[in-house]
Amino acid sequence: MFEYAPAPESKDLVKFQDSYGHFIGGKFTKPSATYQTINPATEQDLAAISHGTAKDVDAAVKAARNAYEKTWSKLDGATRGKYLYRIARIIQERARELAVAETLNNGKPIKETRDVDIPLVASWFFYYAGWADKLDYAGLGPNPAAHGVAAQIVPWNFPLMMLAWKIAPALAAGNTVVLKPAETTPLTALLFAEICQQAELPDGVVNIVTGFGDTGAMLVDHKDVNKVAFTGSTDVGRLIAKQIAGTNKKATLELGGKAANIVFEDAALDQAVEGIVNGIFFNQGHVCCAGSRLLVQESVQDVLLKKLKRRMETIRLGDPMDKNTDIGAINSKAQLTKIEKLVKQGVKEGGERWAPNCPMPKNGFWFAPTLITGVSPANTVAREEIFGPVLSVMTFRTPAEAVAKANNSPYGLSAGIWTEKGSRILKLADQLNAGVVWANTYNQFDPASPFGGFKESGYGREGGRHGLLSYLKGAN
Amino acid sequence: MPIIDPEAIVGSRITNQSLSRWLHSLPGVDKVGLEARAAALSTRSIKTTSKAWALDMAISMMDLTTLEGGDTKERVRSLCLKALTPDPHDLTTPQPAAICVYGDMVKHAKEALGKSKIQVAAVATAFPSGRASLAVKLLDTKDAVNAGADEIDMVIDRGAFLSGQYLEVYKLIQAVKKACERKDGSHAHLKVILETGELETYDNIRRASYLAMLAGADFIKTSTGKVSVNATLPTTLLMLEAVRDWYDETKIQIGVKPAGGIRTSKDAIKYLVVVKEIAGEKWLTPKYFRFGASSLLNDVLMQRQKLSTGHYSGRDYVSVD
């Protein structure tokens, strides 16, 4: 037997402080009202984090306003770009440390933080650094103006990557920001605050306030905020939309999804299997654009599921710090409970549950990669976002039926098409109500490509020129 | 062992038309996806005990090869002695699976290897180009078998394959397989070289793999090592998928041999990871997976010494061959 010996990345590559305050006006505040943030793979404490109050939020917004008016809006684009390039380079220099920190705090495998998250974080800053002195070409005419202070709230599934998606375009466009990381994954945002200091970014341009949902709500509510950007659940997105209704605040909301991954009978099946696996098991399925509904043409259902199950048997679940781990820990106890509840509901409604036989670590939060077959479009697991490594399998007979079933969702973030027929790809991409359509691939991200959804998946775009426009006045 | 019934598999009498229909009904291969999968598997981190295991397995899967115009009896003999005792400083070092030579060198190899379990493989059928008449190819094969070759590495007619003459390729493989038979009814093991570098597309490589398996190949092999593109990880991955799916369908297990360009231990370990994760443990044996290589052995020996002594020895501590 060819067993892979443990190949752990070193935990010593990152040194967390015992406790962290907020990062306001270029300095860390004294830690207060702290709670522990943990490693979800071991349930061990990593650091004490401050729970932001109205006073903290107010101080942060004031610092951002001050920085916007006194420094950041007075700098020319090339100088703003210089800071962004500097940040990007420091991220690359500290990539290994950041990857380890993200894995420890989030539970995702080191393979992903090392090869996906952190490289994308750096590429986002490099990309938007390039835009900073070229805003005249963004499509809004000469000298487009920034909004001012942006309130940004990011989720726990890609903590640092979502921070980059928010902060890089905001700063390039000339805004200053107050960002609140998710309560379970604040550590890389706090390391990023250190990077801002290291890059000598003017004080107050980036402010980080940690805390729970109430902290985020206070931030959105703050009267001196001009722009709100949120990535997270549709429920919270709705609250935010209500909160800012009737104000001048602009918003970008990137919310949930229940993407269809559509496999036609003429698809390259082995590669389709890879795409399905990457679509739903990447990052434990904690991905808003995850391909969580598999729509497979009836004629290839048996062979595809057989191949898929065999492939799932080779998925390695376990210590996220091991370089050979494919699926890490579920981010929190609450999320694990939610996944378990939805899967039970799916089985209750007639779905058949299947998972490979994979041993689970004792401590921490874990969920095996799971298939639910025999799902009908009316079932809960076909409609609700599970946000875990759970794939609901449905079938279709014709392209029209595939489109109808794929679009039969309140969400519209992403979709996948698998076929060797190019003309079908183009036709379907046109018919699918999804912000992103991947063809013969899945979960590909690039800073130059806009990302965002339709319907209850939110509005506004992140990435590319479109992502820049979200942070400039006069767009749409 | 189950016997192949080609007509049952193809679903009709074997004609060029039916073969063509059957081969073109196989699922396509997405180049980007296949290469991404191979690249992803290359990032597996194989350390300590698993590395030691893999290095030994790699040696035992090697077809130690010399296929030069300048090959002599002495050169072949020296290679055979190396195979018998790969590392004189460490007698626990496993022996490679086979010595791979041109047909006229088979007798020298047999003589040098004596009663050892190391097999002698001969390239045949107008290797490497395959450009000769059928009669010559068969005579070439029989000659090597008569000289005592345990295994025959044949080349397919790529020209015929690329021009859609599948039946011709099919018949060639069948005829060579027949020529592998010995008087006692046993037969030399047949490896069919697809020369994937000349087939160019992955769709072609999958079709050629199926055609060879249908015609009775015991092994499918990537390359002669004589063209500019030889074994690659994605190509080998694709061929492993083919033998895996073929086994599902027929219960007949076919081996895979990447050859040419695999020079380092690191490369060899990547291939073993692909074997394990694509085809499964059943293929992790010299019976069903081989490396066609010449310089790989010394690199593996150096890595092996490093693992046991903790430091690198250097090129002067492994024998030139």
Coordinates of N, CA, C and O in Angstrom, one line a residue, chain A residues 1-5 7 111 114-115 267-271 274 306-307 310-311 314 316 323-324 326 420 440, chain B residues 28-30 33-34 37 43-50 53 206 241 244-245 248 272-273 276-277 281 284:
Chain A
M1 N 0.8 -1.2 0.0 CA 0.0 0.0 0.0 C 0.9 1.3 0.0 O 1.8 1.3 0.7
F2 N 0.5 2.2 -0.8 CA 1.2 3.5 -0.9 C 0.5 4.5 0.0 O -0.5 5.1 -0.4
E3 N 0.9 4.6 1.2 CA 0.3 5.5 2.2 C 1.1 6.8 2.2 O 2.3 6.7 2.2
Y4 N 0.4 7.9 2.2 CA 1.2 9.2 2.3 C 1.5 9.5 3.7 O 0.6 9.6 4.6
A5 N 2.8 9.6 4.0 CA 3.2 9.9 5.4 C 2.8 11.4 5.7 O 2.6 12.2 4.7
A7 N 2.6 15.2 6.1 CA 3.5 16.2 5.5 C 3.0 17.5 5.9 O 2.5 18.3 5.2
K111 N -3.0 23.4 1.2 CA -2.9 23.4 -0.2 C -3.7 24.5 -0.9 O -3.2 25.1 -1.9
R114 N -2.3 28.1 0.1 CA -1.0 28.3 -0.5 C -1.1 28.5 -2.0 O -0.4 29.3 -2.6
D115 N -2.0 27.7 -2.7 CA -2.0 27.7 -4.1 C -3.2 28.6 -4.7 O -3.1 28.9 -5.9
A267 N -20.1 15.3 -22.8 CA -19.0 15.9 -22.0 C -17.8 15.0 -21.9 O -17.9 13.8 -22.0
A268 N -16.7 15.7 -21.7 CA -15.4 14.9 -21.4 C -15.6 14.4 -19.9 O -15.4 15.2 -19.0
L269 N -16.1 13.2 -19.8 CA -16.6 12.8 -18.5 C -15.6 12.8 -17.3 O -15.9 13.2 -16.2
D270 N -14.4 12.4 -17.6 CA -13.4 12.3 -16.5 C -13.1 13.7 -16.1 O -12.9 14.0 -14.9
Q271 N -13.0 14.7 -17.0 CA -12.7 16.1 -16.6 C -14.0 16.7 -16.0 O -13.9 17.5 -15.1
E274 N -13.9 15.9 -12.4 CA -13.0 16.8 -11.7 C -13.6 18.1 -11.4 O -13.5 18.7 -10.4
K306 N -20.9 6.8 -11.1 CA -19.9 5.7 -10.7 C -18.5 6.3 -10.7 O -17.7 6.1 -9.7
K307 N -18.2 7.1 -11.7 CA -16.9 7.8 -11.7 C -16.7 8.8 -10.6 O -15.7 8.9 -10.0
R310 N -16.1 7.0 -7.3 CA -14.8 6.5 -7.2 C -13.8 7.6 -6.9 O -12.9 7.5 -6.1
R311 N -14.0 8.7 -7.6 CA -13.2 9.9 -7.3 C -13.3 10.4 -5.9 O -12.3 10.8 -5.3
T314 N -11.1 8.9 -3.2 CA -9.7 9.3 -3.1 C -9.5 10.7 -2.4 O -8.4 11.1 -2.2
R316 N -9.0 13.3 0.3 CA -8.3 13.1 1.6 C -8.8 14.2 2.6 O -8.6 15.4 2.4
K323 N 0.0 18.9 3.8 CA 0.0 19.4 2.4 C -0.8 18.5 1.5 O -1.1 18.8 0.4
N324 N -1.1 17.3 2.0 CA -1.9 16.4 1.1 C -3.4 16.3 1.4 O -4.1 15.5 0.9
D326 N -7.2 17.3 1.2 CA -8.0 17.9 0.1 C -9.2 18.7 0.8 O -9.7 19.6 0.2
E420 N -18.8 19.0 -25.0 CA -17.7 19.2 -26.0 C -18.2 20.0 -27.2 O -17.5 20.2 -28.2
N440 N -16.8 23.9 -19.1 CA -15.7 22.9 -19.0 C -14.7 23.3 -18.0 O -13.5 22.9 -18.2
Chain B
G28 N -14.9 12.4 -25.0 CA -13.7 13.2 -25.4 C -12.8 13.5 -24.2 O -13.2 13.2 -23.0
V29 N -11.7 14.1 -24.4 CA -10.8 14.5 -23.4 C -10.6 16.0 -23.4 O -10.4 16.6 -24.4
D30 N -10.9 16.6 -22.3 CA -10.7 18.1 -22.2 C -9.2 18.3 -21.8 O -8.8 18.0 -20.7
G33 N -8.5 20.5 -18.6 CA -8.9 19.8 -17.4 C -8.0 18.6 -17.0 O -7.6 18.4 -15.9
L34 N -7.6 17.9 -18.1 CA -6.7 16.8 -17.9 C -5.3 17.3 -17.3 O -4.8 16.7 -16.4
R37 N -5.5 18.4 -13.8 CA -5.6 17.3 -12.8 C -4.2 16.7 -12.6 O -3.8 16.5 -11.4
T43 N 1.4 18.1 -6.9 CA 1.7 18.8 -5.7 C 1.6 18.0 -4.4 O 1.9 18.5 -3.3
R44 N 1.3 16.7 -4.6 CA 1.3 15.8 -3.4 C 2.7 15.8 -2.8 O 3.7 15.8 -3.5
S45 N 2.7 15.8 -1.5 CA 4.0 15.9 -0.8 C 4.3 14.5 -0.3 O 3.7 14.1 0.7
I46 N 5.3 13.9 -0.8 CA 5.6 12.5 -0.5 C 6.9 12.5 0.3 O 8.0 12.7 -0.3
K47 N 6.9 12.2 1.6 CA 8.0 12.4 2.5 C 8.3 11.1 3.2 O 7.5 10.2 3.3
T48 N 9.5 11.0 3.8 CA 9.9 10.0 4.8 C 9.6 8.6 4.4 O 10.0 8.1 3.3
T49 N 8.8 7.9 5.2 CA 8.5 6.5 4.9 C 7.8 6.3 3.6 O 8.1 5.3 2.9
S50 N 6.9 7.2 3.2 CA 6.2 6.9 1.9 C 7.2 7.2 0.8 O 7.1 6.6 -0.3
W53 N 9.3 4.1 0.4 CA 8.5 3.0 -0.2 C 8.4 3.3 -1.7 O 8.6 2.4 -2.5
R206 N -6.4 8.4 -26.3 CA -7.4 7.6 -25.7 C -7.9 6.5 -26.7 O -8.0 5.3 -26.4
E241 N -6.5 6.1 -16.9 CA -8.0 6.1 -16.9 C -8.5 5.0 -17.8 O -9.5 4.4 -17.6
R244 N -8.1 1.5 -16.4 CA -9.0 1.4 -15.3 C -10.5 1.2 -15.8 O -11.1 0.2 -15.4
D245 N -10.9 2.0 -16.8 CA -12.2 1.8 -17.3 C -12.4 0.5 -18.1 O -13.4 -0.1 -18.1
D248 N -13.0 -2.2 -15.6 CA -14.4 -2.2 -15.2 C -15.3 -2.9 -16.2 O -16.2 -3.6 -15.8
L272 N 3.9 7.7 -9.6 CA 3.3 6.7 -8.7 C 2.1 7.3 -8.0 O 1.1 6.5 -7.8
V273 N 2.1 8.6 -7.7 CA 0.9 9.2 -7.1 C -0.3 9.1 -8.1 O -1.4 8.8 -7.7
K276 N -1.7 5.6 -8.2 CA -2.5 5.3 -7.0 C -3.8 6.0 -7.1 O -4.9 5.4 -6.8
E277 N -3.8 7.3 -7.4 CA -5.1 8.1 -7.3 C -6.0 7.9 -8.5 O -7.2 8.2 -8.4
E281 N -4.6 1.1 -6.2 CA -3.5 0.2 -5.7 C -3.2 -1.0 -6.6 O -2.1 -1.5 -6.6
L284 N -0.3 -0.7 -8.6 CA 1.0 -0.3 -8.0 C 1.9 -1.6 -7.9 O 2.2 -1.9 -6.8

